[in-house]
CSV table of C-alpha atoms in Angstrom, one decimal:
chain,number,residue,atom,x,y,z
D,249,MET,CA,-101.9,55.8,-141.7
D,250,THR,CA,-100.9,56.5,-145.3
D,251,ILE,CA,-103.1,58.9,-147.7
D,252,PHE,CA,-102.6,57.6,-151.2
D,253,CYS,CA,-103.7,60.3,-154.2
D,254,LEU,CA,-104.4,59.2,-157.7
D,255,GLY,CA,-103.8,63.0,-159.3
D,256,SER,CA,-103.1,65.4,-162.0
D,257,ILE,CA,-99.5,66.8,-162.1
D,258,ASN,CA,-99.5,70.2,-164.0
D,259,ALA,CA,-97.1,73.4,-165.0
D,260,ASP,CA,-99.0,76.1,-164.1
D,261,HIS,CA,-98.4,79.4,-166.2
D,262,PHE,CA,-99.6,82.4,-164.2
D,263,TYR,CA,-100.4,85.7,-166.0
D,264,SER,CA,-101.0,88.6,-163.8
D,265,VAL,CA,-103.9,90.6,-165.8
D,266,PRO,CA,-106.2,93.7,-164.9
D,267,HIS,CA,-109.4,91.5,-165.3
D,268,ILE,CA,-110.4,88.5,-166.6
D,269,VAL,CA,-110.3,88.6,-170.4
D,270,ALA,CA,-113.8,88.8,-172.1
D,271,PRO,CA,-114.5,87.2,-175.4
D,272,GLY,CA,-112.7,88.6,-178.4
D,273,GLU,CA,-110.4,90.7,-176.4
D,274,THR,CA,-106.9,90.8,-176.4
D,275,LEU,CA,-105.1,91.8,-172.8
D,276,ALA,CA,-101.7,92.2,-172.0
D,277,ALA,CA,-100.4,90.4,-168.9
D,278,THR,CA,-98.4,92.2,-166.1
D,279,ASP,CA,-96.4,89.4,-165.0
D,280,HIS,CA,-95.9,85.5,-166.1
D,281,LYS,CA,-94.7,82.9,-163.4
D,282,ILE,CA,-94.2,79.3,-163.8
D,283,GLY,CA,-95.2,76.8,-161.0
D,284,LEU,CA,-96.4,73.2,-159.8
D,285,GLY,CA,-100.1,72.6,-159.8
D,286,GLY,CA,-102.9,70.5,-160.9
D,287,LYS,CA,-105.6,69.2,-158.7
D,288,GLY,CA,-103.9,66.1,-157.8
D,289,ALA,CA,-100.5,67.5,-157.1
D,290,ASN,CA,-102.1,70.8,-154.6
D,291,GLN,CA,-103.7,67.9,-153.0
D,292,SER,CA,-101.3,66.1,-152.5
D,293,VAL,CA,-99.0,68.8,-151.0
D,294,ALA,CA,-101.6,70.3,-148.8
D,295,ALA,CA,-102.1,66.9,-146.8
D,296,ALA,CA,-98.3,66.4,-146.7
D,297,GLN,CA,-98.0,70.0,-145.3
D,298,ALA,CA,-100.8,69.3,-143.1
D,299,GLY,CA,-98.2,66.5,-141.6
D,300,ALA,CA,-99.7,63.3,-143.5
D,301,ASN,CA,-97.7,60.4,-145.2
D,302,VAL,CA,-98.9,61.2,-148.5
D,303,ILE,CA,-98.0,58.6,-151.7
D,304,HIS,CA,-99.0,60.3,-154.9
D,305,ILE,CA,-99.8,58.1,-158.0
D,306,GLY,CA,-99.5,60.1,-161.4
D,307,ALA,CA,-97.7,60.7,-164.9
D,308,VAL,CA,-95.6,63.0,-166.4
D,309,GLY,CA,-93.8,63.7,-169.6
D,310,THR,CA,-90.0,63.6,-170.1
D,311,ASP,CA,-90.3,67.0,-169.6
D,312,GLY,CA,-91.8,66.8,-166.1
D,313,ALA,CA,-88.8,66.0,-163.7
D,314,TRP,CA,-88.9,69.5,-162.2
D,315,ALA,CA,-92.6,68.9,-161.1
D,316,VAL,CA,-91.8,65.6,-159.4
D,317,ASP,CA,-88.6,66.9,-157.6
D,318,ARG,CA,-90.7,69.8,-156.6
D,319,MET,CA,-93.1,67.6,-155.1
D,320,GLN,CA,-91.0,65.4,-153.5
D,321,ASP,CA,-88.9,68.9,-151.8
D,322,LEU,CA,-92.5,69.7,-150.6
D,323,GLY,CA,-92.8,66.5,-148.3
D,324,VAL,CA,-94.5,64.2,-150.7
D,325,ASP,CA,-93.8,60.3,-152.1
D,326,VAL,CA,-93.3,60.6,-155.7
D,327,ARG,CA,-92.0,56.9,-156.0
D,328,HIS,CA,-95.4,56.0,-157.8
D,329,ILE,CA,-95.1,59.0,-160.4
D,330,LYS,CA,-94.3,57.2,-163.6
D,331,THR,CA,-92.7,58.9,-167.0
D,332,VAL,CA,-95.0,58.6,-169.9
D,333,ASP,CA,-94.6,59.5,-173.9
D,334,ALA,CA,-96.8,62.5,-173.6
D,335,PRO,CA,-96.1,66.2,-172.5
D,336,THR,CA,-96.6,67.1,-168.5
D,337,ALA,CA,-100.1,68.3,-168.4
D,338,HIS,CA,-100.2,72.5,-168.0
D,339,ALA,CA,-102.6,75.1,-167.1
D,340,ILE,CA,-102.9,78.7,-168.5
D,341,ILE,CA,-104.1,80.7,-165.5
D,342,SER,CA,-105.2,84.4,-165.5
D,343,VAL,CA,-104.8,85.9,-162.3
D,344,ALA,CA,-106.8,89.2,-161.8
D,345,SER,CA,-106.3,91.9,-159.7
D,346,ASP,CA,-108.9,91.4,-157.7
D,347,GLY,CA,-107.8,87.6,-157.0
D,348,GLU,CA,-110.3,85.9,-159.1
D,349,ASN,CA,-109.2,83.7,-162.4
D,350,ALA,CA,-109.8,82.1,-165.3
D,351,ILE,CA,-108.0,78.7,-166.1
D,352,ILE,CA,-107.2,76.6,-169.5
D,353,ILE,CA,-106.0,73.1,-168.7
D,354,TYR,CA,-104.0,70.7,-171.1
D,355,SER,CA,-104.1,67.0,-169.7
D,356,GLY,CA,-101.2,65.8,-171.6
D,357,ALA,CA,-99.7,62.9,-169.1
D,358,ASN,CA,-102.6,63.1,-166.6
D,359,LEU,CA,-104.7,60.9,-169.0
D,360,ILE,CA,-102.1,58.1,-169.5
D,361,GLN,CA,-102.4,56.3,-166.2
D,362,SER,CA,-102.1,52.4,-165.9
D,363,THR,CA,-104.3,50.2,-163.8
D,364,LYS,CA,-101.3,48.0,-163.4
D,365,ALA,CA,-99.3,50.9,-162.1
D,366,ILE,CA,-102.2,51.9,-159.8
D,367,GLU,CA,-102.8,48.6,-158.5
D,368,ALA,CA,-98.6,48.4,-158.0
D,369,ALA,CA,-98.7,51.6,-155.5
D,370,LEU,CA,-101.9,50.7,-153.7
D,371,ALA,CA,-100.3,47.2,-153.1
D,372,GLU,CA,-98.5,49.2,-150.3
D,373,ALA,CA,-101.8,50.0,-148.5
D,374,LYS,CA,-103.6,48.9,-145.3
D,375,PRO,CA,-107.2,48.8,-144.5
D,376,GLY,CA,-107.7,52.3,-143.1
D,377,ASP,CA,-105.4,54.2,-145.3
D,378,ARG,CA,-107.1,56.5,-147.4
D,379,LEU,CA,-107.2,57.3,-151.2
D,380,ILE,CA,-108.2,60.9,-153.1
D,381,LEU,CA,-109.8,60.8,-156.5
D,382,GLN,CA,-110.3,64.0,-158.9
D,383,ASN,CA,-111.6,64.8,-162.4
D,384,GLU,CA,-108.3,65.3,-163.8
D,385,THR,CA,-106.7,61.8,-164.7
D,386,SER,CA,-107.9,58.7,-166.3
D,387,HIS,CA,-108.5,55.1,-164.8
D,388,GLN,CA,-110.6,56.8,-161.5
D,389,PRO,CA,-113.0,53.7,-161.5
D,390,GLU,CA,-110.3,51.4,-161.5
D,391,ALA,CA,-108.1,53.1,-158.7
D,392,ALA,CA,-111.5,53.5,-156.4
D,393,LYS,CA,-112.5,49.9,-157.1
D,394,ALA,CA,-109.1,48.8,-156.2
D,395,ALA,CA,-109.2,50.7,-153.3
D,396,LYS,CA,-112.3,49.7,-151.8
D,397,ALA,CA,-111.5,46.2,-152.3
D,398,GLN,CA,-108.1,46.6,-150.1
D,399,GLY,CA,-110.2,48.3,-147.4
D,400,LEU,CA,-109.3,52.3,-148.1
D,401,GLU,CA,-111.5,55.0,-147.9
D,402,VAL,CA,-112.4,56.7,-151.1
D,403,ILE,CA,-112.5,60.7,-150.8
D,404,TYR,CA,-113.7,62.0,-154.1
D,405,SER,CA,-113.5,65.5,-154.9
D,406,ALA,CA,-115.9,65.8,-158.1
D,407,ALA,CA,-114.0,68.7,-160.0
D,408,PRO,CA,-113.7,69.8,-162.9
D,409,PHE,CA,-117.7,68.8,-162.5
D,410,ASP,CA,-118.2,65.9,-165.2
D,411,ALA,CA,-121.5,63.6,-164.6
D,412,ASP,CA,-120.3,60.4,-166.4
D,413,ALA,CA,-117.0,60.3,-164.1
D,414,VAL,CA,-119.4,60.7,-161.1
D,415,ARG,CA,-121.5,58.2,-162.4
D,416,ALA,CA,-118.7,55.9,-163.0
D,417,VAL,CA,-116.5,56.5,-159.9
D,418,LEU,CA,-119.8,56.8,-157.1
D,419,PRO,CA,-120.3,52.8,-156.2
D,420,PHE,CA,-116.8,53.3,-154.6
D,421,VAL,CA,-116.7,56.2,-153.1
D,422,ASP,CA,-117.3,56.9,-149.3
D,423,VAL,CA,-116.9,60.6,-149.3
D,424,ILE,CA,-117.9,63.0,-152.0
D,425,VAL,CA,-116.2,66.6,-152.0
D,426,VAL,CA,-118.1,69.5,-154.0
D,427,ASN,CA,-118.8,73.6,-153.8
D,428,ASP,CA,-122.1,74.6,-154.0
D,429,VAL,CA,-122.0,74.7,-157.4
D,430,GLU,CA,-120.8,71.3,-158.1
D,431,ALA,CA,-123.3,70.0,-155.3
D,432,GLN,CA,-126.1,71.8,-157.7
D,433,GLN,CA,-124.8,70.3,-160.7
D,434,LEU,CA,-124.9,66.6,-159.0
D,435,GLU,CA,-128.6,67.4,-158.2
D,436,ALA,CA,-129.4,68.3,-161.6
D,437,ALA,CA,-127.4,65.2,-163.1
D,438,PHE,CA,-128.8,62.5,-160.6
D,439,GLY,CA,-132.5,64.0,-160.3
D,440,LYS,CA,-132.2,63.9,-156.5
D,441,PRO,CA,-130.9,66.2,-153.3
D,442,ILE,CA,-127.4,65.5,-152.8
D,443,ALA,CA,-127.8,64.1,-149.2
D,444,GLU,CA,-129.6,60.9,-150.9
D,445,LEU,CA,-126.5,59.9,-152.8
D,446,PRO,CA,-125.1,56.2,-152.0
D,447,VAL,CA,-122.1,57.7,-150.1
D,448,GLN,CA,-121.2,57.9,-146.5
D,449,GLY,CA,-120.5,61.5,-146.1
D,450,ILE,CA,-120.2,64.8,-148.1
D,451,VAL,CA,-118.0,67.6,-148.0
D,452,ILE,CA,-119.4,71.0,-149.2
D,453,THR,CA,-117.6,74.3,-149.6
D,454,ARG,CA,-119.7,77.3,-149.6
D,455,GLY,CA,-116.8,80.3,-150.2
D,456,ALA,CA,-117.9,83.3,-147.6
D,457,ASP,CA,-120.4,80.7,-145.9
D,458,GLY,CA,-117.6,78.4,-144.4
D,459,ALA,CA,-118.1,74.3,-145.0
D,460,ASP,CA,-120.4,71.5,-144.2
D,461,TYR,CA,-119.8,67.7,-143.5
D,462,ILE,CA,-122.9,66.1,-144.1
D,463,ASP,CA,-122.5,62.6,-142.4
D,464,LEU,CA,-125.1,60.6,-144.1
D,465,THR,CA,-125.0,57.6,-141.5
D,466,THR,CA,-125.8,59.6,-138.6
D,467,LYS,CA,-127.8,62.5,-140.5
D,468,GLN,CA,-125.4,65.0,-138.6
D,469,THR,CA,-123.9,68.3,-140.2
D,470,SER,CA,-120.5,69.7,-138.9
D,471,HIS,CA,-119.8,73.1,-140.1
D,472,ALA,CA,-116.5,75.2,-139.9
D,473,ASP,CA,-117.1,78.8,-140.6
D,474,ALA,CA,-114.9,80.8,-143.5
D,475,VAL,CA,-112.0,83.3,-142.0
D,476,PRO,CA,-111.9,86.8,-143.8
D,477,VAL,CA,-109.3,87.4,-145.7
D,478,THR,CA,-108.5,89.7,-148.6
D,479,PRO,CA,-107.6,87.3,-151.8
D,480,VAL,CA,-104.7,87.9,-153.5
D,481,ASP,CA,-105.0,84.5,-155.9
D,482,THR,CA,-107.8,81.9,-155.2
D,483,THR,CA,-106.3,78.9,-157.3
D,484,GLY,CA,-105.8,76.1,-155.6
D,485,ALA,CA,-108.1,77.5,-152.3
D,486,GLY,CA,-110.4,74.2,-152.4
D,487,ASP,CA,-107.7,71.4,-153.1
D,488,THR,CA,-105.8,72.9,-150.0
D,489,PHE,CA,-108.9,72.9,-148.0
D,490,LEU,CA,-109.5,69.1,-149.3
D,491,GLY,CA,-105.9,68.4,-148.4
D,492,PHE,CA,-105.7,69.8,-144.7
D,493,PHE,CA,-109.1,68.4,-144.1
D,494,VAL,CA,-108.1,64.9,-145.3
D,495,GLY,CA,-104.7,65.4,-143.5
D,496,GLY,CA,-106.2,66.0,-140.0
D,497,LEU,CA,-108.7,63.7,-140.5
D,498,ASP,CA,-105.7,60.7,-140.8
D,499,GLN,CA,-103.8,62.5,-137.9
D,500,GLY,CA,-106.9,61.8,-135.5
D,501,LEU,CA,-108.8,65.0,-135.6
D,502,SER,CA,-112.3,65.2,-135.4
D,503,THR,CA,-114.6,66.0,-138.2
D,504,VAL,CA,-115.1,69.5,-136.8
D,505,ASP,CA,-111.5,70.3,-136.0
D,506,ALA,CA,-110.7,68.7,-139.3
D,507,LEU,CA,-112.8,71.4,-141.2
D,508,ALA,CA,-111.4,74.1,-139.1
D,509,LEU,CA,-108.2,73.5,-139.9
D,510,ALA,CA,-109.2,73.0,-143.5
D,511,ALA,CA,-110.9,76.4,-143.7
D,512,GLY,CA,-107.7,78.1,-141.8
D,513,ALA,CA,-105.6,76.7,-144.4
D,514,GLY,CA,-107.6,77.4,-147.7
D,515,ALA,CA,-107.7,80.8,-146.2
D,516,LEU,CA,-104.2,81.4,-145.5
D,517,LYS,CA,-103.5,80.1,-149.3
D,518,VAL,CA,-105.7,82.4,-151.0
D,519,THR,CA,-103.5,85.4,-149.4
D,520,ARG,CA,-100.5,83.9,-151.5
D,521,PRO,CA,-99.8,84.1,-155.4
D,522,GLY,CA,-99.0,80.6,-157.1
D,523,THR,CA,-100.8,77.0,-156.3
D,524,ALA,CA,-98.8,74.0,-154.9
D,525,ASP,CA,-95.8,76.3,-153.9
D,526,ALA,CA,-97.8,78.6,-152.3
D,527,ILE,CA,-99.8,75.8,-150.0
D,528,PRO,CA,-99.0,76.8,-146.0
D,529,SER,CA,-97.2,74.4,-143.7
D,530,ARG,CA,-99.1,72.9,-140.6
D,531,ASP,CA,-97.6,75.3,-138.5
D,532,GLU,CA,-98.2,78.5,-140.5
D,533,VAL,CA,-101.9,77.3,-140.7
D,534,ASN,CA,-101.9,76.7,-137.0
D,535,ALA,CA,-100.6,80.3,-136.4
D,536,PHE,CA,-102.9,81.8,-138.6
D,537,CYS,CA,-106.1,80.1,-136.6
D,538,LYS,CA,-104.8,81.1,-133.5
D,539,GLN,CA,-104.5,84.9,-134.6
D,540,THR,CA,-107.5,85.0,-136.5
D,541,ARG,CA,-109.8,83.1,-134.3
D,542,THR,CA,-108.9,84.9,-131.0
């Protein structure tokens, strides 16, 4: 099977800081690095590192060839990433000494997708393939609608949270993925418990409390415990979780086993600085889970 991902591609600028800057404060960074990021790129790389066949749909500017090359190096099929007349998106990421972060995003080329390009990519899909979406690109509803028409499972990460974006794409979504805060925002936006949303399943990541998958068809909940680690950089942890979860399902893992794999991948990721470049391989995650769960 194949996982398609319509997703953002960013140049991540990392600044190491003593603490997250306060309003009105000027703070000197102690280090600066540039790497591959964006929720979409992170999720595609994570799914590929989990062992899945992943095709990324997205856009960069003429300054973004390095990002496409890096994604390809990390196992992602990049044939459907277009070069457009806009700067490649970038993120300014402050990482504090305790691993917490604050992020500013400039969307750039991520908002210049096209229905034609999306449909051309999805023309390669077969029923049973999967499409991953997030809220960092344009054309999410168009992509989700086209995917559903071709029999794909649509998995939607409702982040960064935007109520209007959720409303537009939700009619075509099978599984929605949120963290605890986003779950509360969803309930507030729709005025109903999250378990009453018109989807087949919900993934809720809960930090130190692990993660749950709620099957709204069977009304059963699957749970994976978090793996305790000392965080170095929490950037991209949720994307790593999602990519490994979907990648695990794609390779035939049960929901419980896919959740456990994803929890291990997310935990290992936060012990490393960086985003897509720091996402672990399947072998590394397997070894880490074996070590920490025995």
